[in-house]
Coordinates of C-alpha atoms in Angstrom, one line a residue:
Chain A
X1 CA -12.7 4.1 25.0
X2 CA -11.6 2.2 22.2
X3 CA -8.5 3.2 20.8
X4 CA -5.2 2.8 21.0
X5 CA -3.6 4.1 17.6
X6 CA -5.7 7.4 17.3
X7 CA -5.8 9.5 20.5
X8 CA -3.9 12.5 19.3
X9 CA -5.1 13.0 15.2
X10 CA -7.5 15.5 16.0
X11 CA -4.3 17.5 17.3
X12 CA -2.3 18.8 14.3
X13 CA 0.7 19.2 15.9
X14 CA 1.3 16.0 17.0
X15 CA 3.3 15.7 13.7
X16 CA 6.1 17.1 16.2
X17 CA 7.9 15.6 18.5
X18 CA 7.5 18.2 21.4
X19 CA 4.1 17.4 21.2
X20 CA 3.9 13.8 20.3
X21 CA 6.4 13.9 23.9
X22 CA 4.0 15.4 26.0
X23 CA 1.6 13.6 24.9
X24 CA 3.7 9.7 25.7
X25 CA 5.6 8.9 22.3
X26 CA 8.5 7.1 22.9
X27 CA 7.6 7.4 27.2
X28 CA 8.2 2.6 26.1
X29 CA 11.6 3.5 25.5
X30 CA 12.7 3.6 29.4
X31 CA 10.6 0.3 30.3
X32 CA 12.2 -1.7 26.9
X33 CA 15.7 -1.1 27.5
X34 CA 15.1 -2.3 31.1
X35 CA 13.8 -5.5 29.0
X36 CA 15.6 -8.4 27.5
X37 CA 15.1 -8.6 23.7
X38 CA 13.6 -11.9 24.1
X39 CA 11.2 -10.7 27.3
X40 CA 9.6 -8.1 24.9
X41 CA 9.3 -10.6 22.7
X42 CA 7.5 -12.9 24.8
X43 CA 5.4 -9.9 26.2
X44 CA 4.5 -9.6 22.4
X45 CA 3.3 -13.1 23.1
X46 CA 1.4 -13.2 25.3
X47 CA 0.1 -9.4 23.3
X48 CA -1.3 -11.9 20.8
X49 CA -0.8 -9.1 18.5
X50 CA -1.7 -10.3 14.5
X51 CA 0.0 -8.7 11.9
X52 CA -2.1 -6.0 10.6
X53 CA -0.6 -6.0 6.4
X54 CA -3.0 -8.7 5.6
X55 CA -2.5 -11.9 6.2
X56 CA -2.8 -11.2 10.2
X57 CA -0.2 -14.1 11.3
X58 CA 1.6 -13.6 14.5
X59 CA 3.6 -10.8 15.5
X60 CA 5.9 -12.7 17.9
X61 CA 6.3 -15.6 17.0
X62 CA 7.6 -13.5 13.1
X63 CA 10.0 -12.0 15.7
X64 CA 11.3 -15.5 18.0
X65 CA 12.0 -17.1 14.3
X66 CA 15.1 -14.7 14.5
X67 CA 18.0 -17.5 14.2
X68 CA 19.3 -17.3 17.5
X69 CA 23.2 -16.0 18.2
X70 CA 23.6 -15.6 14.3
X71 CA 26.2 -13.5 13.7
X72 CA 24.7 -12.3 10.8
X73 CA 23.4 -8.4 10.6
X74 CA 19.7 -8.3 11.5
X75 CA 17.6 -5.9 9.8
X76 CA 13.1 -4.7 10.1
X77 CA 11.7 -3.6 7.6
X78 CA 8.4 -1.5 7.8
X79 CA 6.4 -1.8 5.1
X80 CA 4.0 1.2 3.5
X81 CA 3.8 0.0 0.7
X82 CA 0.5 -0.1 0.9
X83 CA -1.1 0.0 -2.5
X84 CA -4.5 -3.1 -1.9
X85 CA -7.0 -0.9 -3.6
X86 CA -9.6 0.1 -0.5
X87 CA -6.5 0.5 1.9
X88 CA -5.8 3.8 3.1
X89 CA -5.2 2.9 7.5
X90 CA -1.2 3.5 7.1
X91 CA -1.2 6.6 6.1
X92 CA -3.1 8.0 8.3
X93 CA -1.1 7.0 11.0
X94 CA 1.7 8.9 9.1
X95 CA 0.3 11.1 8.7
X96 CA -1.2 11.9 12.3
X97 CA 1.1 10.2 14.8
X98 CA 4.3 9.7 12.9
X99 CA 6.1 9.9 15.6
X100 CA 4.1 6.6 17.5
X101 CA 5.2 4.0 14.2
X102 CA 8.7 5.6 15.5
X103 CA 8.0 4.3 18.4
X104 CA 7.1 1.2 17.3
X105 CA 10.0 -0.4 15.4
X106 CA 12.9 1.3 17.9
X107 CA 11.0 -1.3 20.0
X108 CA 10.6 -4.3 17.0
X109 CA 14.3 -3.1 16.5
X110 CA 15.3 -3.6 20.3
X111 CA 13.6 -6.7 20.1
X112 CA 15.5 -8.7 16.8
X113 CA 18.8 -7.4 17.8
X114 CA 18.2 -5.3 14.4
X115 CA 20.7 -2.0 13.8
X116 CA 19.6 -0.3 10.5
X117 CA 15.7 -0.2 9.5
X118 CA 14.1 0.4 6.8
X119 CA 11.3 2.0 6.0
X120 CA 9.5 1.3 2.3
X121 CA 7.5 3.7 1.5
X122 CA 5.4 3.6 -2.2
X123 CA 6.1 6.1 -4.1
X124 CA 3.5 8.4 -4.7
X125 CA 2.9 8.9 -0.7
X126 CA 6.1 11.6 -1.7
X127 CA 4.1 14.5 1.5
X128 CA 4.0 11.3 3.5
X129 CA 8.1 10.5 2.4
X130 CA 8.3 14.1 3.1
X131 CA 7.2 13.9 6.7
X132 CA 9.2 11.4 7.6
X133 CA 12.1 12.7 7.0
X134 CA 11.1 15.0 9.0
X135 CA 10.4 12.8 11.5
X136 CA 12.8 10.3 11.9
X137 CA 15.8 14.0 11.8
X138 CA 13.5 14.5 15.8
X139 CA 13.9 11.7 16.3
X140 CA 18.1 11.4 16.1
X141 CA 17.9 15.1 17.5
X142 CA 16.3 14.0 21.2
X143 CA 18.3 11.3 21.5
X144 CA 15.3 8.3 20.5
X145 CA 18.0 7.2 17.5
X146 CA 21.2 6.7 16.5
X147 CA 23.8 5.6 18.8
X148 CA 23.3 5.1 22.0
X149 CA 20.1 5.8 22.1
X150 CA 19.1 6.8 25.9
X151 CA 22.0 5.2 27.2
X152 CA 21.1 1.7 26.8
X153 CA 23.8 0.6 24.7
X154 CA 20.9 0.4 21.8
X155 CA 21.7 2.0 18.3
X156 CA 19.5 2.4 15.3
X157 CA 19.2 3.4 11.8
X158 CA 16.1 4.3 10.1
X159 CA 16.3 5.0 5.8
X160 CA 13.2 5.3 4.2
X161 CA 13.0 3.6 0.8
X162 CA 11.4 4.4 -2.2
X163 CA 9.5 2.6 -4.4
X164 CA 8.6 3.1 -7.3
X165 CA 5.4 1.5 -8.2
X166 CA 4.8 -1.7 -8.5
X167 CA 2.2 -3.4 -6.0
X168 CA 3.6 -6.0 -5.8
X169 CA 7.0 -4.9 -3.0
X170 CA 4.2 -5.1 -0.4
X171 CA 4.6 -8.5 -0.6
X172 CA 7.1 -9.0 1.6
X173 CA 10.1 -11.2 -0.1
X174 CA 9.2 -8.7 -2.9
X175 CA 9.9 -5.7 -1.0
X176 CA 13.2 -7.3 -0.7
X177 CA 13.8 -7.6 -4.2
X178 CA 13.4 -4.1 -4.4
X179 CA 15.3 -2.9 -1.5
X180 CA 18.1 -4.5 -2.9
X181 CA 18.3 -2.8 -6.2
X182 CA 16.4 -5.4 -8.3
X183 CA 12.7 -5.6 -10.1
X184 CA 10.5 -6.6 -7.5
X185 CA 10.5 -10.2 -8.0
X186 CA 8.6 -12.7 -5.1
X187 CA 11.1 -15.2 -3.2
X188 CA 10.6 -18.8 -2.9
X189 CA 10.1 -19.6 1.2
X190 CA 11.3 -21.2 2.0
X191 CA 14.1 -19.5 3.5
X192 CA 11.9 -17.5 5.2
X193 CA 12.9 -13.9 6.0
X194 CA 13.0 -14.2 9.3
X195 CA 16.0 -16.7 8.1
X196 CA 17.2 -15.3 5.4
X197 CA 16.0 -11.9 3.7
X198 CA 17.5 -9.3 3.0
X199 CA 20.8 -9.2 1.6
X200 CA 20.4 -13.5 3.0
X201 CA 21.1 -12.3 6.5
X202 CA 17.7 -12.5 9.2
X203 CA 15.1 -10.2 8.1
X204 CA 11.6 -9.0 10.0
X205 CA 9.3 -7.1 8.1
X206 CA 6.3 -5.9 9.8
X207 CA 3.0 -3.6 8.5
X208 CA 2.4 0.5 10.2
X209 CA -0.3 -0.6 11.9
X210 CA 1.4 -3.2 13.3
X211 CA 4.8 -1.7 14.8
X212 CA 2.4 1.0 16.1
X213 CA 0.4 -1.0 18.1
X214 CA 3.5 -2.0 20.2
X215 CA 4.0 1.4 22.3
X216 CA 0.6 0.6 24.3
X217 CA 1.7 -2.9 24.7
X218 CA 4.6 -1.8 26.1
X219 CA 2.8 1.3 28.2
X220 CA 0.2 -0.7 29.6
X221 CA 1.1 -4.8 29.0
X222 CA -0.3 -7.6 27.0
X223 CA -2.8 -8.0 29.7
X224 CA -4.4 -4.5 28.8
X225 CA -4.0 -5.0 25.1
X226 CA -6.1 -7.8 25.4
X227 CA -8.9 -5.3 27.3
X228 CA -9.8 -5.0 23.3
X229 CA -11.3 -6.3 20.8
X230 CA -11.4 -11.2 20.3
X231 CA -9.2 -13.9 22.7
X232 CA -7.8 -14.9 19.4
X233 CA -8.0 -10.7 17.0
X234 CA -7.1 -9.0 20.4
X235 CA -6.9 -5.2 20.2
X236 CA -8.6 -2.9 17.6
X237 CA -7.8 -2.5 14.2
X238 CA -8.5 0.9 11.4
X239 CA -10.6 -0.1 9.0
X240 CA -10.3 2.2 6.0
X241 CA -13.4 2.1 4.8
X242 CA -14.5 3.9 0.7
X243 CA -17.2 3.4 -1.3
X244 CA -21.4 3.7 -1.0
X245 CA -21.6 5.6 1.7
X246 CA -22.4 8.5 3.6
X247 CA -18.7 8.8 5.5
X248 CA -15.9 7.7 4.0
X249 CA -12.4 7.8 5.7
X250 CA -10.9 6.4 8.7
X251 CA -11.8 4.5 11.5
X252 CA -9.9 2.7 14.8
X253 CA -12.6 0.3 15.7
X254 CA -12.1 -2.9 18.3
X255 CA -12.0 -6.3 16.1
X256 CA -15.2 -7.9 16.9
X257 CA -17.9 -5.2 15.5
X258 CA -20.3 -5.8 13.4
X259 CA -20.4 -5.3 9.0
X260 CA -24.1 -4.1 9.5
X261 CA -22.8 -1.6 13.3
X262 CA -20.4 -0.1 11.3
X263 CA -21.4 0.5 8.5
X264 CA -24.8 1.6 10.0
X265 CA -23.8 3.6 13.0
X266 CA -19.5 4.4 11.6
X267 CA -20.2 5.7 7.8
X268 CA -23.5 6.4 8.2
X269 CA -25.3 4.2 5.7
X270 CA -25.4 3.0 2.6
X271 CA -25.2 6.9 0.4
X272 CA -28.6 8.1 -1.4
X273 CA -31.0 5.9 1.3
X274 CA -29.6 3.1 -1.3
X275 CA -29.6 -0.4 0.1
X276 CA -26.6 -2.4 1.0
X277 CA -25.1 -5.2 -2.4
X278 CA -22.2 -6.1 -1.2
X279 CA -19.7 -5.8 0.7
X280 CA -15.7 -5.9 0.5
X281 CA -13.9 -5.9 4.0
X282 CA -10.3 -6.7 3.9
X283 CA -9.0 -4.7 0.5
X284 CA -9.6 -6.3 -3.3
X285 CA -7.6 -8.9 -2.6
X286 CA -9.9 -11.5 -0.9
X287 CA -13.9 -12.4 -1.5
X288 CA -17.1 -10.2 -1.9
X289 CA -20.2 -10.1 0.7
X290 CA -23.6 -10.5 -0.3
X291 CA -26.0 -8.0 1.9
X292 CA -26.9 -11.2 3.9
X293 CA -23.7 -12.2 4.9
X294 CA -22.8 -8.8 6.0
X295 CA -25.8 -10.1 8.6
X296 CA -23.8 -12.8 9.9
X297 CA -19.8 -11.0 10.2
X298 CA -18.1 -8.8 12.5
X299 CA -14.7 -7.0 11.9
X300 CA -12.5 -9.7 12.9
X301 CA -9.8 -12.7 11.0
X302 CA -11.6 -15.5 12.9
X303 CA -15.5 -13.8 11.5
X304 CA -14.3 -12.0 8.1
X305 CA -12.5 -15.6 7.4
X306 CA -16.0 -18.3 8.5
X307 CA -17.9 -16.2 6.2
X308 CA -15.9 -17.2 3.2
X309 CA -13.6 -13.9 3.2
X310 CA -11.4 -12.4 5.5
X311 CA -9.9 -8.9 7.6
X312 CA -6.8 -8.8 5.1
X313 CA -5.7 -5.1 6.1
X314 CA -8.5 -3.2 6.7
X315 CA -9.5 -1.8 2.9
X316 CA -13.7 -2.2 3.2
X317 CA -16.0 -1.0 1.3
X318 CA -19.2 -1.1 -0.3
X319 CA -21.4 -1.0 -2.9
X320 CA -25.2 -0.4 -3.6
X321 CA -28.0 -1.7 -4.8
X322 CA -27.0 0.2 -8.5
X323 CA -23.2 -1.4 -8.7
X324 CA -22.9 -3.6 -11.2
X325 CA -21.0 -6.1 -10.3
X326 CA -19.8 -7.3 -14.1
X327 CA -18.1 -4.4 -13.8
X328 CA -17.1 -4.0 -10.7
X329 CA -14.8 -7.5 -11.4
X330 CA -13.8 -6.4 -15.1
X331 CA -12.2 -2.6 -12.6
X332 CA -10.5 -5.5 -10.0
X333 CA -9.5 -8.1 -12.5
X334 CA -7.7 -5.2 -14.3
X335 CA -5.8 -3.9 -11.7
X336 CA -4.4 -7.9 -11.0
X337 CA -3.5 -7.9 -15.1
X338 CA -1.6 -5.0 -14.8
X339 CA 0.2 -5.2 -11.3
X340 CA 1.3 -8.8 -11.6
X341 CA 4.7 -8.9 -11.7
X342 CA 5.0 -11.2 -14.7
X343 CA 7.3 -13.9 -13.4
X344 CA 4.6 -17.2 -12.8
X345 CA 3.2 -18.5 -15.9
X346 CA -0.6 -19.2 -14.3
X347 CA -0.6 -15.5 -12.7
X348 CA 1.5 -14.1 -15.4
X349 CA -1.3 -15.2 -18.2
X350 CA -4.8 -15.9 -15.5
X351 CA -5.3 -12.3 -14.6
X352 CA -4.6 -11.2 -18.3
X353 CA -7.7 -14.3 -18.9
X354 CA -9.7 -13.4 -16.2
X355 CA -9.6 -9.4 -17.8
X356 CA -10.1 -10.2 -20.7
X357 CA -13.2 -12.2 -20.7
X358 CA -14.9 -10.0 -17.5
X359 CA -14.4 -7.1 -19.7
X360 CA -15.5 -9.1 -22.9
X361 CA -18.5 -10.1 -20.5
X362 CA -18.6 -5.8 -19.9
X363 CA -18.3 -5.3 -23.4
X364 CA -22.0 -7.2 -24.9
X365 CA -19.5 -10.2 -27.0
X366 CA -19.8 -12.8 -23.7
X367 CA -20.8 -16.0 -23.5
X368 CA -22.7 -18.2 -20.9
X369 CA -19.6 -20.6 -21.4
X370 CA -17.7 -17.2 -20.3
X371 CA -19.1 -18.1 -16.5
X372 CA -18.2 -21.5 -16.0
X373 CA -15.3 -20.3 -17.8
X374 CA -14.0 -18.1 -16.1
X375 CA -13.8 -20.6 -12.4
X376 CA -11.5 -23.2 -14.4
X377 CA -9.3 -20.8 -15.5
X378 CA -9.4 -18.7 -11.4
X379 CA -9.2 -22.6 -9.8
X380 CA -6.2 -23.2 -11.8
X381 CA -4.1 -20.2 -10.3
X382 CA -4.4 -21.3 -7.4
X383 CA -2.9 -22.8 -3.9
X384 CA 0.6 -22.8 -4.4
X385 CA 1.0 -23.3 -8.1
X386 CA 2.7 -19.4 -8.5
X387 CA 5.6 -17.9 -6.1
X388 CA 4.2 -15.5 -3.9
X389 CA -0.2 -16.1 -3.3
X390 CA -0.7 -13.1 -5.9
X391 CA -2.5 -15.0 -8.8
X392 CA -5.2 -16.7 -6.2
X393 CA -5.8 -12.8 -4.5
X394 CA -7.0 -12.2 -8.5
X395 CA -8.4 -15.2 -8.1
X396 CA -10.6 -15.8 -5.0
X397 CA -12.6 -12.6 -5.5
X398 CA -13.5 -14.0 -9.2
X399 CA -14.7 -17.1 -8.0
X400 CA -17.2 -14.8 -5.4
X401 CA -18.5 -12.6 -7.7
X402 CA -19.2 -15.3 -10.2
X403 CA -21.2 -17.4 -8.1
X404 CA -22.9 -15.0 -5.8
X405 CA -23.6 -12.6 -8.2
X406 CA -23.9 -15.0 -11.3
X407 CA -28.6 -13.5 -12.1
X408 CA -26.8 -10.8 -12.3
X409 CA -23.4 -12.3 -14.8
X410 CA -25.7 -13.9 -17.2
X411 CA -28.0 -11.7 -18.1
X412 CA -25.7 -9.5 -18.6
X413 CA -24.5 -11.2 -21.3
X414 CA -28.4 -11.8 -22.3
X415 CA -28.8 -8.4 -22.6
X416 CA -25.7 -7.9 -24.0
X417 CA -25.7 -4.8 -21.0
X418 CA -25.8 -3.8 -17.7
X419 CA -29.9 -3.4 -16.6
X420 CA -28.6 -1.4 -13.8
X421 CA -27.8 2.5 -12.8
X422 CA -24.7 2.1 -12.4
X423 CA -23.5 0.0 -15.3
Chain B
X1 CA 23.9 13.8 -24.4
X2 CA 26.3 13.4 -21.3
X3 CA 24.2 12.9 -17.6
X4 CA 25.7 13.9 -14.7
X5 CA 25.0 14.4 -11.4
X6 CA 24.5 17.8 -10.2
X7 CA 27.7 18.1 -7.7
X8 CA 24.7 17.8 -4.7
X9 CA 23.1 15.3 -5.9
X10 CA 25.9 13.6 -6.0
X11 CA 26.5 14.9 -2.7
X12 CA 22.8 13.0 -2.0
X13 CA 23.9 9.7 -3.9
X14 CA 27.3 8.9 -2.1
X15 CA 24.8 9.8 1.4
X16 CA 21.6 6.8 -0.1
X17 CA 24.8 4.5 -1.0
X18 CA 25.9 4.3 2.8
X19 CA 22.8 3.5 3.8
X20 CA 22.6 0.1 2.3
X21 CA 25.2 -3.2 3.3
X22 CA 25.3 -3.8 -1.3
X23 CA 26.1 -0.4 -3.5
X24 CA 23.1 -1.9 -6.2
X25 CA 20.8 -1.1 -3.4
X26 CA 21.2 2.1 -4.4
X27 CA 19.6 1.7 -7.4
X28 CA 15.6 3.2 -6.5
X29 CA 16.7 6.2 -5.1
X30 CA 19.4 7.3 -7.5
X31 CA 16.9 6.8 -10.0
X32 CA 14.6 9.6 -8.2
X33 CA 17.1 11.3 -8.1
X34 CA 18.0 11.4 -12.1
X35 CA 14.5 11.6 -13.0
X36 CA 14.0 14.9 -11.0
X37 CA 17.0 15.9 -12.6
X38 CA 16.6 15.4 -15.7
X39 CA 12.5 14.6 -16.1
X40 CA 13.2 11.3 -17.2
X41 CA 15.6 7.9 -17.9
X42 CA 17.3 8.5 -21.0
X43 CA 19.8 5.8 -21.8
X44 CA 22.8 8.1 -21.1
X45 CA 20.5 8.5 -17.1
X46 CA 21.1 4.3 -17.1
X47 CA 24.8 3.6 -18.5
X48 CA 25.5 6.7 -15.9
X49 CA 24.0 4.7 -13.1
X50 CA 25.6 1.5 -14.3
X51 CA 29.1 2.8 -13.7
X52 CA 28.4 4.4 -10.7
X53 CA 27.1 1.3 -8.8
X54 CA 28.7 -1.0 -10.6
X55 CA 26.0 -3.0 -12.2
X56 CA 25.9 -3.4 -15.8
X57 CA 24.1 -1.3 -17.8
X58 CA 21.2 -4.3 -18.4
X59 CA 20.7 -4.4 -15.2
X60 CA 19.7 -0.7 -14.0
X61 CA 17.3 -1.5 -17.6
X62 CA 15.0 -4.7 -16.2
X63 CA 15.2 -2.0 -13.4
X64 CA 13.7 1.1 -14.8
X65 CA 10.8 -1.2 -16.6
X66 CA 9.2 -2.8 -13.9
X67 CA 8.6 0.1 -11.7
X68 CA 6.1 2.3 -13.4
X69 CA 7.0 6.1 -11.9
X70 CA 9.7 6.0 -14.1
X71 CA 9.6 7.5 -17.0
X72 CA 11.2 6.1 -20.4
X73 CA 10.1 9.0 -22.3
X74 CA 10.4 13.1 -21.8
X75 CA 7.1 14.0 -20.5
X76 CA 4.5 16.4 -19.9
X77 CA 6.1 19.5 -17.7
X78 CA 3.2 18.6 -14.9
X79 CA 2.4 14.8 -14.7
X80 CA -1.6 14.1 -13.8
X81 CA -2.3 11.0 -13.0
X82 CA -5.4 9.8 -11.8
X83 CA -6.7 7.1 -10.0
X84 CA -8.7 5.0 -11.9
X85 CA -9.1 1.3 -9.6
X86 CA -12.4 0.0 -8.1
X87 CA -12.5 2.1 -5.4
X88 CA -12.8 5.6 -7.1
X89 CA -14.8 4.1 -10.5
X90 CA -17.4 3.4 -7.5
X91 CA -17.2 6.9 -6.5
X92 CA -17.2 8.3 -10.3
X93 CA -13.6 8.1 -11.8
X94 CA -14.6 7.7 -15.2
X95 CA -16.4 11.1 -15.2
X96 CA -13.1 12.2 -14.1
X97 CA -11.0 10.5 -16.7
X98 CA -13.9 12.0 -20.0
X99 CA -13.9 15.6 -17.9
X100 CA -9.6 16.3 -18.5
X101 CA -9.5 14.3 -21.9
X102 CA -11.6 16.7 -23.0
X103 CA -9.7 19.4 -20.8
X104 CA -7.1 19.3 -22.0
X105 CA -7.6 18.2 -25.4
X106 CA -5.5 14.6 -24.9
X107 CA -6.1 11.2 -25.0
X108 CA -4.9 8.7 -21.2
X109 CA -1.0 8.2 -21.8
X110 CA -1.2 11.7 -24.3
X111 CA 1.4 15.1 -23.2
X112 CA -0.7 18.8 -24.2
X113 CA 0.5 20.1 -27.2
X114 CA 2.1 23.5 -24.9
X115 CA 4.1 20.3 -23.7
X116 CA 1.9 21.6 -20.1
X117 CA 0.1 18.8 -19.1
X118 CA 0.4 14.8 -19.1
X119 CA -2.7 13.4 -19.0
X120 CA -2.5 8.8 -17.1
X121 CA -4.5 6.7 -15.3
X122 CA -3.4 4.8 -12.6
X123 CA -4.3 2.1 -10.2
X124 CA -5.2 2.8 -6.0
X125 CA -3.0 6.0 -4.8
X126 CA -4.3 5.1 -1.4
X127 CA -6.8 7.4 -1.3
X128 CA -10.3 5.7 -2.2
X129 CA -12.3 7.4 0.9
X130 CA -11.4 10.9 -0.9
X131 CA -12.5 9.8 -4.2
X132 CA -12.5 10.7 -7.1
X133 CA -8.9 12.1 -7.1
X134 CA -5.7 12.4 -8.4
X135 CA -2.5 12.9 -8.1
X136 CA -0.6 15.9 -9.8
X137 CA 3.6 15.8 -9.5
X138 CA 4.2 15.2 -6.1
X139 CA 0.2 16.4 -4.4
X140 CA -2.8 14.7 -4.2
X141 CA -5.7 16.6 -4.9
X142 CA -9.4 14.5 -3.3
X143 CA -12.9 14.7 -3.6
X144 CA -13.5 16.5 -7.2
X145 CA -15.7 17.8 -9.4
X146 CA -15.3 19.8 -12.5
X147 CA -15.3 23.1 -10.4
X148 CA -12.6 21.8 -8.0
X149 CA -10.4 20.6 -11.3
X150 CA -10.6 23.9 -13.4
X151 CA -10.1 25.2 -10.4
X152 CA -6.4 23.0 -9.9
X153 CA -5.3 23.6 -13.3
X154 CA -5.9 26.5 -13.7
X155 CA -4.0 27.7 -10.2
X156 CA -1.0 25.4 -12.8
X157 CA -1.2 27.4 -16.1
X158 CA -0.5 31.0 -14.1
X159 CA 2.0 30.2 -12.2

């Protein structure tokens, strides 16, 4: 057995609360309400659960930053803005088992003392918004939301807040700006949201998958959770796989699974019998791995970091041997140019410059010195020159593509075109 | 032409306002509601919402223009948004866009002469595992090929 999250995904009625309850949904709440909130946080700390939205920060520790005995209202926000190229796993949770996520939200809200929680859902996920509206209404009818839940004295309301097409709103402080009705502009940290978040009140922002792990942890205990995965990356991870593979889709794997095993055994190998050229394991914001590098890389936070990339949000995509890496980078850069919020100069200008230079190379007008220029511009976008890490999220991939596939870029410039099939 | 919410939408709007500790937070849901009713966000819509939420029209304008999904001008009846981001490109989204352009006789960013369709390309829609794909209005259509696109558009044309 290697699953915590997807046990009931094959049941088409799992979205309905009666079926979900028959399969154990909301069962953890009795136990949770008999504990002190701080004990719930302790249990989550012991489990070693790390955020599944991309940064991998320890969830229990994050909760612990909420000031004690504050008179201010505390808010919980479920980040369902999923928009990173390659990432489509939170959508799977909501479509297949929404009550597990709502149960997780109730647990988190209880632990941090929030009486109001919001789900920030990306605007394009309209059908998923409908699924959640229905699930929330069902949970209210069954008494799992609203006043005095299960006679515990604990109240909780959950509302959905729809975004409107801006990737940056998945960054937690930009999300707060958007929740408050404004442009999705990130804010300078500190203060961190746990101290001063939504409406300047203590706020915890957790990802859909992170929250969905909580029912298992509370039902079975931290030790049972730690039986999955590795010492520092416990549990399982949803990996959304796409690109040139035979069986793309969302897979739940134990942390620590070798990348090669995942490609060969879960994804049915590279499509059309071709060879592997590269893999981005954690979403477009992180470095590409060459085929050779993938043979030493495993799907957990430490191993990916050791290989110079990141497990990120688990947005895993595969490139076969015919893929033009110049075009790959052009498409990556286009995304960041389009999505930069425009607040900070290095990012607003840098993403545009990088995008233009790569486009120039792709179209056959590149100059050999453009490659050093790309790296130079990228190095001026990283390491704290901007309010958030969006600029780094383009700069790091740029440096990786240009460095690791430099010969291919040079050839593209020399020939003025691509010599590969997929160019 | 002045814009006001229908009585039914005004009720929904009042409900949204209650969800937040501060009125202006209801701006995004209010804009969604207005777009549903009006098809796009006109200057009149912005002024009307500014009045309801006690913010300046400039504040509303700032917000509207930040987000891609609020239409700043009227568009065709059905909005076709083809994902043309990294992972969809790996699975052939460029051909999908070309085919739709030829079939509809429009460029990206244009509406058909009869006003039935508007074609856009967009960044990642979170459907990378079923690429190439497009969103038409509120629905995703995935694993597209030419035959499938023909079928989908025919159904919309005969409705």
